[in-house]
Coordinates of C-alpha atoms and ligand atoms in Angstrom, one line a residue:
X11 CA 0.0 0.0 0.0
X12 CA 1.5 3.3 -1.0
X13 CA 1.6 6.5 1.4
X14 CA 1.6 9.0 -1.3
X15 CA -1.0 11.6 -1.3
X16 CA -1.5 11.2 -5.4
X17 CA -2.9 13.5 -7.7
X18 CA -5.9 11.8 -8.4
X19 CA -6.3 9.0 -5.4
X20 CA -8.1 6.5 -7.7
X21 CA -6.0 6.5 -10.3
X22 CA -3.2 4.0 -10.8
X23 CA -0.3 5.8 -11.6
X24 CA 2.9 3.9 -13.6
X25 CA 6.4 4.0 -11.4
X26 CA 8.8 6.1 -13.8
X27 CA 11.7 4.8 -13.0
X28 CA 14.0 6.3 -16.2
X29 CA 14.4 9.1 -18.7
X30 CA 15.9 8.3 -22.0
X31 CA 15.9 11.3 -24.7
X32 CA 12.2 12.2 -25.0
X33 CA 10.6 8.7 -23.2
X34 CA 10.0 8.2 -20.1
X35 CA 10.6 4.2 -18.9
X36 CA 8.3 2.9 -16.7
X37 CA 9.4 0.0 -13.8
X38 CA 7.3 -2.4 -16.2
X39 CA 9.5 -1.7 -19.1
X40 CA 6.7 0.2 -20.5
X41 CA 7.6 3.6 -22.7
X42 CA 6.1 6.9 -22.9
X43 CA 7.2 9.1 -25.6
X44 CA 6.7 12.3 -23.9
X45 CA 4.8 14.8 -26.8
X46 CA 3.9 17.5 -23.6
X47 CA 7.3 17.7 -22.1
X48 CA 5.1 16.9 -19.0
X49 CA 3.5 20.0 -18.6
X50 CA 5.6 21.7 -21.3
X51 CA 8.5 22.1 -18.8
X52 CA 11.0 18.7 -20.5
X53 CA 12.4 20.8 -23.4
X54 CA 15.5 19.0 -23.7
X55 CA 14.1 15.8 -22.9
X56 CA 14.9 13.4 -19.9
X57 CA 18.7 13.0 -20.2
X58 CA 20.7 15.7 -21.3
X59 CA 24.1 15.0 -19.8
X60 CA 25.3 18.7 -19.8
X61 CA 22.7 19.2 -17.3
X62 CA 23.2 16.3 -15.2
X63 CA 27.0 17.3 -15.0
X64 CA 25.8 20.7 -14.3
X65 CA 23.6 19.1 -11.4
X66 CA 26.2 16.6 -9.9
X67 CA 28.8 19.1 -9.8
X68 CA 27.1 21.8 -8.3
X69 CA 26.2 19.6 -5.3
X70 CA 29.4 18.3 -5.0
X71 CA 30.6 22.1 -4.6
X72 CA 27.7 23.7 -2.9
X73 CA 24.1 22.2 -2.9
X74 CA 22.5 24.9 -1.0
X75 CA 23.5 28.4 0.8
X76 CA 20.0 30.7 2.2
X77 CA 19.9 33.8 0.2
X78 CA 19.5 35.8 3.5
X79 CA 23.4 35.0 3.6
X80 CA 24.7 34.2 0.5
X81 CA 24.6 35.2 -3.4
X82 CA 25.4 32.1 -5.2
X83 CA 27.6 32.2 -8.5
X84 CA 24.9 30.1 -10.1
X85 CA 22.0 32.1 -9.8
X86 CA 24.3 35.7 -10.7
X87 CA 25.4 33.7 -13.6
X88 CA 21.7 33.0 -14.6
X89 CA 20.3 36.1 -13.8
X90 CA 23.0 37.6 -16.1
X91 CA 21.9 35.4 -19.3
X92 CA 18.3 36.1 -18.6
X93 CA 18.4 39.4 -18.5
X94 CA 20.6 40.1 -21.6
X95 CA 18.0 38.2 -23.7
X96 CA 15.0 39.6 -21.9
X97 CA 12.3 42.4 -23.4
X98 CA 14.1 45.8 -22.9
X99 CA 13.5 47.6 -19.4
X100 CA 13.7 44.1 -17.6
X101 CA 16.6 44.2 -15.7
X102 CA 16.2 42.0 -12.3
X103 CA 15.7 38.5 -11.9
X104 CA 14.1 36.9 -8.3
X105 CA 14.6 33.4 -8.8
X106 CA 12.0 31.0 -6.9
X107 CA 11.2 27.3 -7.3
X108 CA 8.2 27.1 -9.6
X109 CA 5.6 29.3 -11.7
X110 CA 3.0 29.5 -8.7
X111 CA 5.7 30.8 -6.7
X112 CA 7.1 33.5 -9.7
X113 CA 3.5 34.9 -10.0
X114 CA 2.6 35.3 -6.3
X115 CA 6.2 37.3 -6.4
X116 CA 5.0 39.3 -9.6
X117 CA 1.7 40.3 -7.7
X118 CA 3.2 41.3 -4.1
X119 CA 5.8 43.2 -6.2
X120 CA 3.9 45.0 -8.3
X121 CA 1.6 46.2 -5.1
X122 CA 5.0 47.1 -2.9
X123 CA 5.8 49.1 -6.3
X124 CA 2.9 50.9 -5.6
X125 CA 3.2 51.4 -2.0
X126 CA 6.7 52.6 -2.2
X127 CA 5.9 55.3 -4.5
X128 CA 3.2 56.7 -3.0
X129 CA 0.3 54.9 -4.3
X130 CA -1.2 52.7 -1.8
X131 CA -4.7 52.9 -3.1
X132 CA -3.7 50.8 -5.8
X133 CA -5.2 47.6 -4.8
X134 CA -6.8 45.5 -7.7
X135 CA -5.8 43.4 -10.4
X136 CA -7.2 42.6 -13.5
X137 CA -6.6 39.4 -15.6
X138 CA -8.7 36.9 -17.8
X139 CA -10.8 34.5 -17.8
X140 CA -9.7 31.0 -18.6
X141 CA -6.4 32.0 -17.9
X142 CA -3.6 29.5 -15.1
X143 CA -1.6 31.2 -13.3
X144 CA -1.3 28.6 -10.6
X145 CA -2.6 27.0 -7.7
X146 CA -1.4 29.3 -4.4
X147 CA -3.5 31.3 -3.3
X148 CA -3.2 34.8 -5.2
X149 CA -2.4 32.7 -8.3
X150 CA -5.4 31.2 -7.9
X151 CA -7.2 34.7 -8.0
X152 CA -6.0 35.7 -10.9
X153 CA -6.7 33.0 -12.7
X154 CA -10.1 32.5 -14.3
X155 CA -11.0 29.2 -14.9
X156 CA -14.0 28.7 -12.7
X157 CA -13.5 24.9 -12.4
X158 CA -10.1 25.0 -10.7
X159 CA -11.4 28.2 -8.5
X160 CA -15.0 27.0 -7.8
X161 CA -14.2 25.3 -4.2
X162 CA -11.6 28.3 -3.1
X163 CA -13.4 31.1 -4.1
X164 CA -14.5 32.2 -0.2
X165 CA -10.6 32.6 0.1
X166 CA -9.6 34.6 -2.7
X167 CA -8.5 38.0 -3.2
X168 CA -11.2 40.2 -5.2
X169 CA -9.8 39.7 -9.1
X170 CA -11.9 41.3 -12.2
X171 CA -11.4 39.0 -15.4
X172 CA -11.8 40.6 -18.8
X173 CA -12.0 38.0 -21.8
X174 CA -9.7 36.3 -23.3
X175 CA -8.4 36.9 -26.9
X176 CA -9.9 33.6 -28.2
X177 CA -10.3 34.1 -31.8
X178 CA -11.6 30.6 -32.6
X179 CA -14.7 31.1 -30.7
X180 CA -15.4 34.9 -29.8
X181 CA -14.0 36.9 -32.8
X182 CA -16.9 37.8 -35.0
X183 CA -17.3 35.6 -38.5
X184 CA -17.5 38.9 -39.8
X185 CA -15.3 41.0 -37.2
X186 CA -11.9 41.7 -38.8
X187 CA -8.5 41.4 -35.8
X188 CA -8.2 44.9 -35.7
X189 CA -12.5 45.1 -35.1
X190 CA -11.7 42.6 -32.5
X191 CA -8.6 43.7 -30.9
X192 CA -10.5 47.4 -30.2
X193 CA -13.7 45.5 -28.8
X194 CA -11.1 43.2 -26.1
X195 CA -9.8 46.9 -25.2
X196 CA -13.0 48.2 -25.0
X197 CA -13.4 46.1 -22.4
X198 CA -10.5 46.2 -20.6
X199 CA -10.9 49.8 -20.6
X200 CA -14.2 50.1 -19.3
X201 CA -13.5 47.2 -16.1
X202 CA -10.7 49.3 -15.4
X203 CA -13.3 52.6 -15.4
X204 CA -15.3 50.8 -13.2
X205 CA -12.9 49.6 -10.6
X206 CA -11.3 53.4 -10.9
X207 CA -8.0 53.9 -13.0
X208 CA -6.2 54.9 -9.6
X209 CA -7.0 51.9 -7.7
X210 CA -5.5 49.2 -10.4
X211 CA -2.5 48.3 -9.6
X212 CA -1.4 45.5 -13.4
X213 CA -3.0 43.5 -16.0
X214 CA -2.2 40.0 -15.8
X215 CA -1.9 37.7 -18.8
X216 CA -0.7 34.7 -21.2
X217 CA 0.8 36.0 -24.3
X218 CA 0.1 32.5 -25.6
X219 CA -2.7 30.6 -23.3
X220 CA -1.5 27.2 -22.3
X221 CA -3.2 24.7 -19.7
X222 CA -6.4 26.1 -19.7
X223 CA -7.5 26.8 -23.2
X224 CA -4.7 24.8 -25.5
X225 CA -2.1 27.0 -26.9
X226 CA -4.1 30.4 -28.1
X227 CA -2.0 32.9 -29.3
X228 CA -3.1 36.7 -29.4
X229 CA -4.5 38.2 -32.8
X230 CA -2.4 40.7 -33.5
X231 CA -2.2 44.3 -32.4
X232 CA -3.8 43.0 -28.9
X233 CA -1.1 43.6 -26.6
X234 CA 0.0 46.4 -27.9
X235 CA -3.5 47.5 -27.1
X236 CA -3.2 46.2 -24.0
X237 CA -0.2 47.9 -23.1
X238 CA -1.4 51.6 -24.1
X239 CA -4.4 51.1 -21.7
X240 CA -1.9 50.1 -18.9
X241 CA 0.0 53.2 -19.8
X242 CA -2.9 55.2 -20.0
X243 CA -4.1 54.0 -16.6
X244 CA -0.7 54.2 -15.1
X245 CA -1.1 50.5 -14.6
X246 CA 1.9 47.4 -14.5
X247 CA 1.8 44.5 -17.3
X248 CA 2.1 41.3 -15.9
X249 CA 3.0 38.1 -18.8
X250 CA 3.0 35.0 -17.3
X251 CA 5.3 33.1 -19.3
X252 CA 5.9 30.1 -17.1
X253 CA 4.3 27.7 -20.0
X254 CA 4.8 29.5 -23.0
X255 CA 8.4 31.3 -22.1
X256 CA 12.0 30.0 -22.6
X257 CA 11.8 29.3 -26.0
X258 CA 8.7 26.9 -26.5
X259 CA 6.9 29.6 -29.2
X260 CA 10.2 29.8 -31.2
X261 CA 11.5 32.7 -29.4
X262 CA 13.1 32.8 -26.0
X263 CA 10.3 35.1 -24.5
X264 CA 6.9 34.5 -26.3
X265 CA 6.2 38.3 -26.0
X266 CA 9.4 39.1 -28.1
X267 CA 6.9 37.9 -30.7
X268 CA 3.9 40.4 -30.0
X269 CA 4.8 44.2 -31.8
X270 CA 5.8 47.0 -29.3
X271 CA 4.8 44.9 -25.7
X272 CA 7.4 45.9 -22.9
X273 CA 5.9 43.8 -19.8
X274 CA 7.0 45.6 -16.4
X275 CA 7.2 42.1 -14.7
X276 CA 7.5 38.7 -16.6
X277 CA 7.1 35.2 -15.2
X278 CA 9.3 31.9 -16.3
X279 CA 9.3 28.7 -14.9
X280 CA 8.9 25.4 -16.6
X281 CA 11.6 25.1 -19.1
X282 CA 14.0 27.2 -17.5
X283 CA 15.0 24.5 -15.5
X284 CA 13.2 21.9 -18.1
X285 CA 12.6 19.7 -14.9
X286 CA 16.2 19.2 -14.0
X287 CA 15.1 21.1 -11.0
X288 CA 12.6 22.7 -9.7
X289 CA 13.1 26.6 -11.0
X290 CA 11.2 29.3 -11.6
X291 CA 11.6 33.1 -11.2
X292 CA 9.9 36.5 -11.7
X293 CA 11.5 39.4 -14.1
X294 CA 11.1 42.7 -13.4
X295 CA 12.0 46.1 -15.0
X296 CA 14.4 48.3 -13.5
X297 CA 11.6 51.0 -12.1
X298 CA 10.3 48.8 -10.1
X299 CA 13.7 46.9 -8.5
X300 CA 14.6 50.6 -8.0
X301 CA 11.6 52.1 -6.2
X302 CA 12.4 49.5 -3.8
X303 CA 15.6 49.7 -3.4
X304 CA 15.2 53.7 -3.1
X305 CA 12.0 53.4 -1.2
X306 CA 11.9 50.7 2.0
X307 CA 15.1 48.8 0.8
X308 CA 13.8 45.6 1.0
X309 CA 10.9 43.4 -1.3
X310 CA 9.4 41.8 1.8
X311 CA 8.7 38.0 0.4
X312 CA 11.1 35.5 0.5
X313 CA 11.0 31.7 0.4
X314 CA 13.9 28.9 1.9
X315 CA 15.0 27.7 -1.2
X316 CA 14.7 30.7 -3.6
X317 CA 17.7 31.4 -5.7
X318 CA 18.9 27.4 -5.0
X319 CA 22.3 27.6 -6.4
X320 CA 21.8 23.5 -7.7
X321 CA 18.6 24.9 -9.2
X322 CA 20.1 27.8 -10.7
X323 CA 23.1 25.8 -11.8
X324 CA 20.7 23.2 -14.0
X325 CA 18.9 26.5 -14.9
X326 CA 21.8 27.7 -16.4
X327 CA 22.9 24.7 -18.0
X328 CA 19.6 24.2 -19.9
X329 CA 19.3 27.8 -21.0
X330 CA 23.0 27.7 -22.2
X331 CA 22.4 24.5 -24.2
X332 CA 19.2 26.4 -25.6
X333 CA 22.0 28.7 -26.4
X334 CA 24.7 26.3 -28.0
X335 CA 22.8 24.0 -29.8
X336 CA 21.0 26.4 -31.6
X337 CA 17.2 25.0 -30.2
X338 CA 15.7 28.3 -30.4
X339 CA 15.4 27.9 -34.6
X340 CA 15.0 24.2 -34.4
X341 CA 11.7 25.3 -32.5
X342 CA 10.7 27.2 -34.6
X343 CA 11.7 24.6 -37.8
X344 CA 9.8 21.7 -36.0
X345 CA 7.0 23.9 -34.7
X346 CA 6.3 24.3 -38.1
X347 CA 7.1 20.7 -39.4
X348 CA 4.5 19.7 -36.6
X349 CA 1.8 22.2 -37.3
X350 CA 1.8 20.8 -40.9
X351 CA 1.8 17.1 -39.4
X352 CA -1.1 18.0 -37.3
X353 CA -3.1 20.1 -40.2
X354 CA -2.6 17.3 -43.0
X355 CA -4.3 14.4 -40.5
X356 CA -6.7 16.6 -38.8
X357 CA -7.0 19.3 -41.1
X358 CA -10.0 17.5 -42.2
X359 CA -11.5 15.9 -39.3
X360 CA -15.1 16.1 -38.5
X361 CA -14.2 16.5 -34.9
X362 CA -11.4 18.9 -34.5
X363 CA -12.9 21.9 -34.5
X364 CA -9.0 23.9 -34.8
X365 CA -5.4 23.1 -35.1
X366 CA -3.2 26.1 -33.1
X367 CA -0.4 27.2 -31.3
X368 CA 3.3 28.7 -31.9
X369 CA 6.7 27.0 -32.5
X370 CA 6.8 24.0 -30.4
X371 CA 3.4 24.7 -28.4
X372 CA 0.2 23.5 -30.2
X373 CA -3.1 22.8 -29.8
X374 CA -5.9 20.7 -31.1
X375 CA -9.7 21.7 -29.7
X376 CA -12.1 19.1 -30.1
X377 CA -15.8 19.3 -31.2
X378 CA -18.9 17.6 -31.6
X379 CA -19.8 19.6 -34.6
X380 CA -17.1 21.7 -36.7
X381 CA -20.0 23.7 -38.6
X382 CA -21.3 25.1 -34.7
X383 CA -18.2 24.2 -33.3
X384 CA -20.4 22.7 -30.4
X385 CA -18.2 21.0 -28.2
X386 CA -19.0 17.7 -26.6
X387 CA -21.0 17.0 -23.6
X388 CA -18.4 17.4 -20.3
X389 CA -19.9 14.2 -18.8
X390 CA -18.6 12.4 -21.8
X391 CA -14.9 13.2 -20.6
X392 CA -13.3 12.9 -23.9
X393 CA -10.0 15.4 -23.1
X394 CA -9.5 12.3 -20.5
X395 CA -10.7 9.2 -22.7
X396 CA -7.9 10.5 -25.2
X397 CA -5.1 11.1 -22.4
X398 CA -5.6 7.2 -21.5
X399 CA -6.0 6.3 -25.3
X400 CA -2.7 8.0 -25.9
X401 CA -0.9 6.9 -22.9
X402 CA -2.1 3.4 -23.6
X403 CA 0.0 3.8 -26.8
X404 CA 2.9 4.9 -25.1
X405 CA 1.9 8.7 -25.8
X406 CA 2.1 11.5 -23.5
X407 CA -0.1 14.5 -24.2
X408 CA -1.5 17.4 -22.4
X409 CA -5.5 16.7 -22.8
X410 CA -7.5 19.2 -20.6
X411 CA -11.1 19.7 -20.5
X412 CA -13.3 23.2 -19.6
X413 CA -12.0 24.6 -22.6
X414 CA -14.5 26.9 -23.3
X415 CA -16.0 27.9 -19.7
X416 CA -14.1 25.8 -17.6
X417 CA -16.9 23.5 -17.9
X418 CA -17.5 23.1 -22.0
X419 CA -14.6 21.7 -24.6
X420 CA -11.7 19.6 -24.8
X421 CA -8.4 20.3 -25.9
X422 CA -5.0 18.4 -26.4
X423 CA -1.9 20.4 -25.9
X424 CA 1.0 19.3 -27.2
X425 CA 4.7 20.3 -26.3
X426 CA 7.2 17.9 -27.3
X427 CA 11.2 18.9 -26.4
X428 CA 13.1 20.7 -28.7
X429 CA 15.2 17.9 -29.3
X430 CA 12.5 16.3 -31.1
X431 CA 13.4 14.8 -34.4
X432 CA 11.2 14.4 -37.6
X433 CA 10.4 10.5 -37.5
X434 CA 9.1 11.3 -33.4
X435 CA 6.7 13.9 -34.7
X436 CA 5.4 11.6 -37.0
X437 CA 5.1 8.7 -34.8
X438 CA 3.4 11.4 -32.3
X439 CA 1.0 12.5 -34.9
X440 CA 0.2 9.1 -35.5
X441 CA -0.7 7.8 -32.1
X442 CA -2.4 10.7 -31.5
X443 CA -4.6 10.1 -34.4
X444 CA -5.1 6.4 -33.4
X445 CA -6.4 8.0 -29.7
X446 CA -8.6 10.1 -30.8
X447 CA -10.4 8.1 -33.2
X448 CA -10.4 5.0 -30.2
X449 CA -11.4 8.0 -27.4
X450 CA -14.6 9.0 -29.8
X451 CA -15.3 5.2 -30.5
X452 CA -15.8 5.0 -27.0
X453 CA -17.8 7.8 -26.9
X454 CA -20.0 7.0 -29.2
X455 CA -20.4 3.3 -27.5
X456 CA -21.2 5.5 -24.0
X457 CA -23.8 7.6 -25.9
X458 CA -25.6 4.7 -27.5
Ligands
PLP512 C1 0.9 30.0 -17.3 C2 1.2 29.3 -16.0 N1 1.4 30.0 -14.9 C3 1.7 29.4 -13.7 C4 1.7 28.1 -13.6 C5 1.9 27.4 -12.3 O1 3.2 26.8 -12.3 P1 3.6 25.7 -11.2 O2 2.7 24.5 -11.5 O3 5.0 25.5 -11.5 O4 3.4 26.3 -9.9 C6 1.4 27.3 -14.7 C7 1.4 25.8 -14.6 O5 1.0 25.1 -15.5 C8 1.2 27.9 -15.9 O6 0.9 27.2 -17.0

């Protein structure tokens, strides 16, 4: 009998017991070729030995020194190649251990911003619905996907969520991007009237929207819209790139992609440590690192293990392999190669309602009908009927349900490591195809 607290309690869960390029080897023998990275974090797969050196000899110099002490050469080291690759006007890194952790350090540092320069009544934020941002507390709050939030709402801090930019479903048939991009600020505009300009403190986003809605990227123009209100409103920008950052769209911040976007703070997580370690970290621009410094002198947040220096050694290693091996345009060439995979087999298919997504981050939605694009019924499960399908096929995807609503659609996200070579995308594309078609047989059976 195990003493693990799982995930899902009923559930039988496989012991992983190795990592071999991009599968993961179960005690059984059993593969899993791993097309989601996990939760898009494994982007150089499960074995890179410049990372496990990296790792081994860390420890064996220093595994661990607390940060009320110490700097680490690690974590300055880091810091250093994040910054010279990051959006102009970032120029700080705090380094935590995960994306929960880097956005609940984005929010308290955008309101001690505030505070220390004489703006205290700055007390709300304003982010989107069907957006993750994590599962602590205030990262629950700003997220807007009512399924996750439903039983914690009592104990959440007051959020207003706008809509998202969700072409697929609430652009217009006849409402060009530009129509649409000046209706989402509309909006945003007017919540922001209502609250009261002076008592917003950021806007909190996804450039590209991962776990919750299956890789959406913005139409364009929308966060440069999104930015002018925040300037307009004296307001911070807040990207959460803990799923889609460190080079999954193609580039190594997904906002480098969107036209005249400077975000004041910026999450990563997820493949900057690409699972090596547990890693994450919160970016923010010079105004705000020196308000603090010139105003109290001291961000007051902290955790034990932030900055690790083993953490921020793998960190480094993976981002400087990202670096060396040139994976930033092999992204982008097998984002591509995989996008045309996924369009040729499902291009077609009377139940995939749309094939999206950037660089090595893509998404399938699923629907009952493509002409209404009405989504199946949520009691049917299928996002989980096709993880199970897939997994039974030694597949690993991202299948998540409530794509719509939180309650409606189904979605597969895929996110396979940058290693990936041509003959593994086909071989995902395939399985995938062979799950779907066996999770709607099963559908259908449960229906009749
Ligand atoms: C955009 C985004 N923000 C935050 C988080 C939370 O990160 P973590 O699970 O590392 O706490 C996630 C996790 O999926 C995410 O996708």
């Amino acid at each position: 009998m195990s003493h693990v607290f799982y995930r899902q309690p009923k559930h039988h869960y496989p012991i992983a017991v190795r990592g071999e390029g991009i599968e993961i080897v179960d005690r059984d023998g059993n593969r899993y070729l791993d097309a989601s990275g996990g939760a898009a974090v494994s982007c150089l797969g499960h074995d890179h030995p410049r990372v496990i050196e990296a790792i081994q000899a860390q420890v064996a110099r220093l595994a661990y020194a607390h940060t009320s002490f110490f700097t680490s050469e690690p974590a300055e080291a880091l810091a250093d190649h994040l910054i010279e690759r990051a959006p102009a006007g970032l120029d700080r890194v705090y380094f935590v251990s995960g994306g929960s952790e880097a956005v609940e350090a984005a929010l308290k540092m955008a309101r001690q911003y505030f505070v220390e320069i004489g703006q205290p009544q700055r007390t709300r934020f304003i982010a989107r619905r069907q957006s993750y941002h994590g599962n602590t507390l205030g990262a629950l709050a700003v997220g807007g996907n009512p399924w996750r939030r439903h039983q914690f709402e009592p104990l959440l801090i007051d959020v207003a969520h706008v809509s998202p930019c969700y072409a697929y479903r609430e652009q217009g048939a006849d409402e060009t991007s530009e129509a649409y991009v000046a209706r989402l600020a509309d909006q945003l505009d007017q919540t922001i009237q209502e609250l009261g300009p002076e008592a917003v403190i950021a806007f909190v986003a996804e450039p590209v929207v991962g776990a919750t809605m299956g890789a959406v990227p913005p139409v364009p123009g929308y966060f440069r819209a999104v930015r002018e209100i925040c300037d307009r409103h004296g307001m911070l920008l807040i990207l959460d790139e803990v799923m889609c950052g460190m080079g999954r769209t193609g580039t190594l911040f997904a906002c480098e992609q969107e036209e005249d976007v400077r975000p004041d703070l910026v999450t990563i997580a997820k493949g900057l440590g690409a699972g090596y370690q547990p890693i994450g970290a919160t970016l923010a621009s010079r105004a705000i690192y020196e308000a603090i410094v010139a105003g109290s002198g001291f961000f007051q947040h902290g955790h034990t293990y932030m900055a690790h220096p083993t953490a921020c050694a793998a960190g480094l290693a993976v981002q400087q392999t990202i670096v060396e091996e040139q994976l930033l345009g092999r992204v982008r060439q097998q984002g591509a190669r995989l996008h045309e995979l996924l369009l040729e087999r499902f291009g077609g298919h009377e139940h995939v309602g749309d094939v999206r997504g950037r660089g090595l981050f893509l998404g399938l939605e699923l629907v009952a009908d493509r002409a209404s694009k009405r989504p199946f019924a949520p009691a049917r499960r299928l996002h989980a009927r096709i993880k199970s399908e897939a997994l039974a096929r030694g597949l690993m995807v991202y299948a998540m349900g409530g794509t719509i609503d939180g309650q409606r659609g189904d979605h597969i996200l895929l996110a396979p490591p940058f290693i990936v070579t041509d003959a593994a995308l086909e071989t995902i594309v395939e399985r995938l195809a062979a799950a779907i078609d066996a999770a709607l047989a099963t559908v259908a059976q449960a229906a009749a």
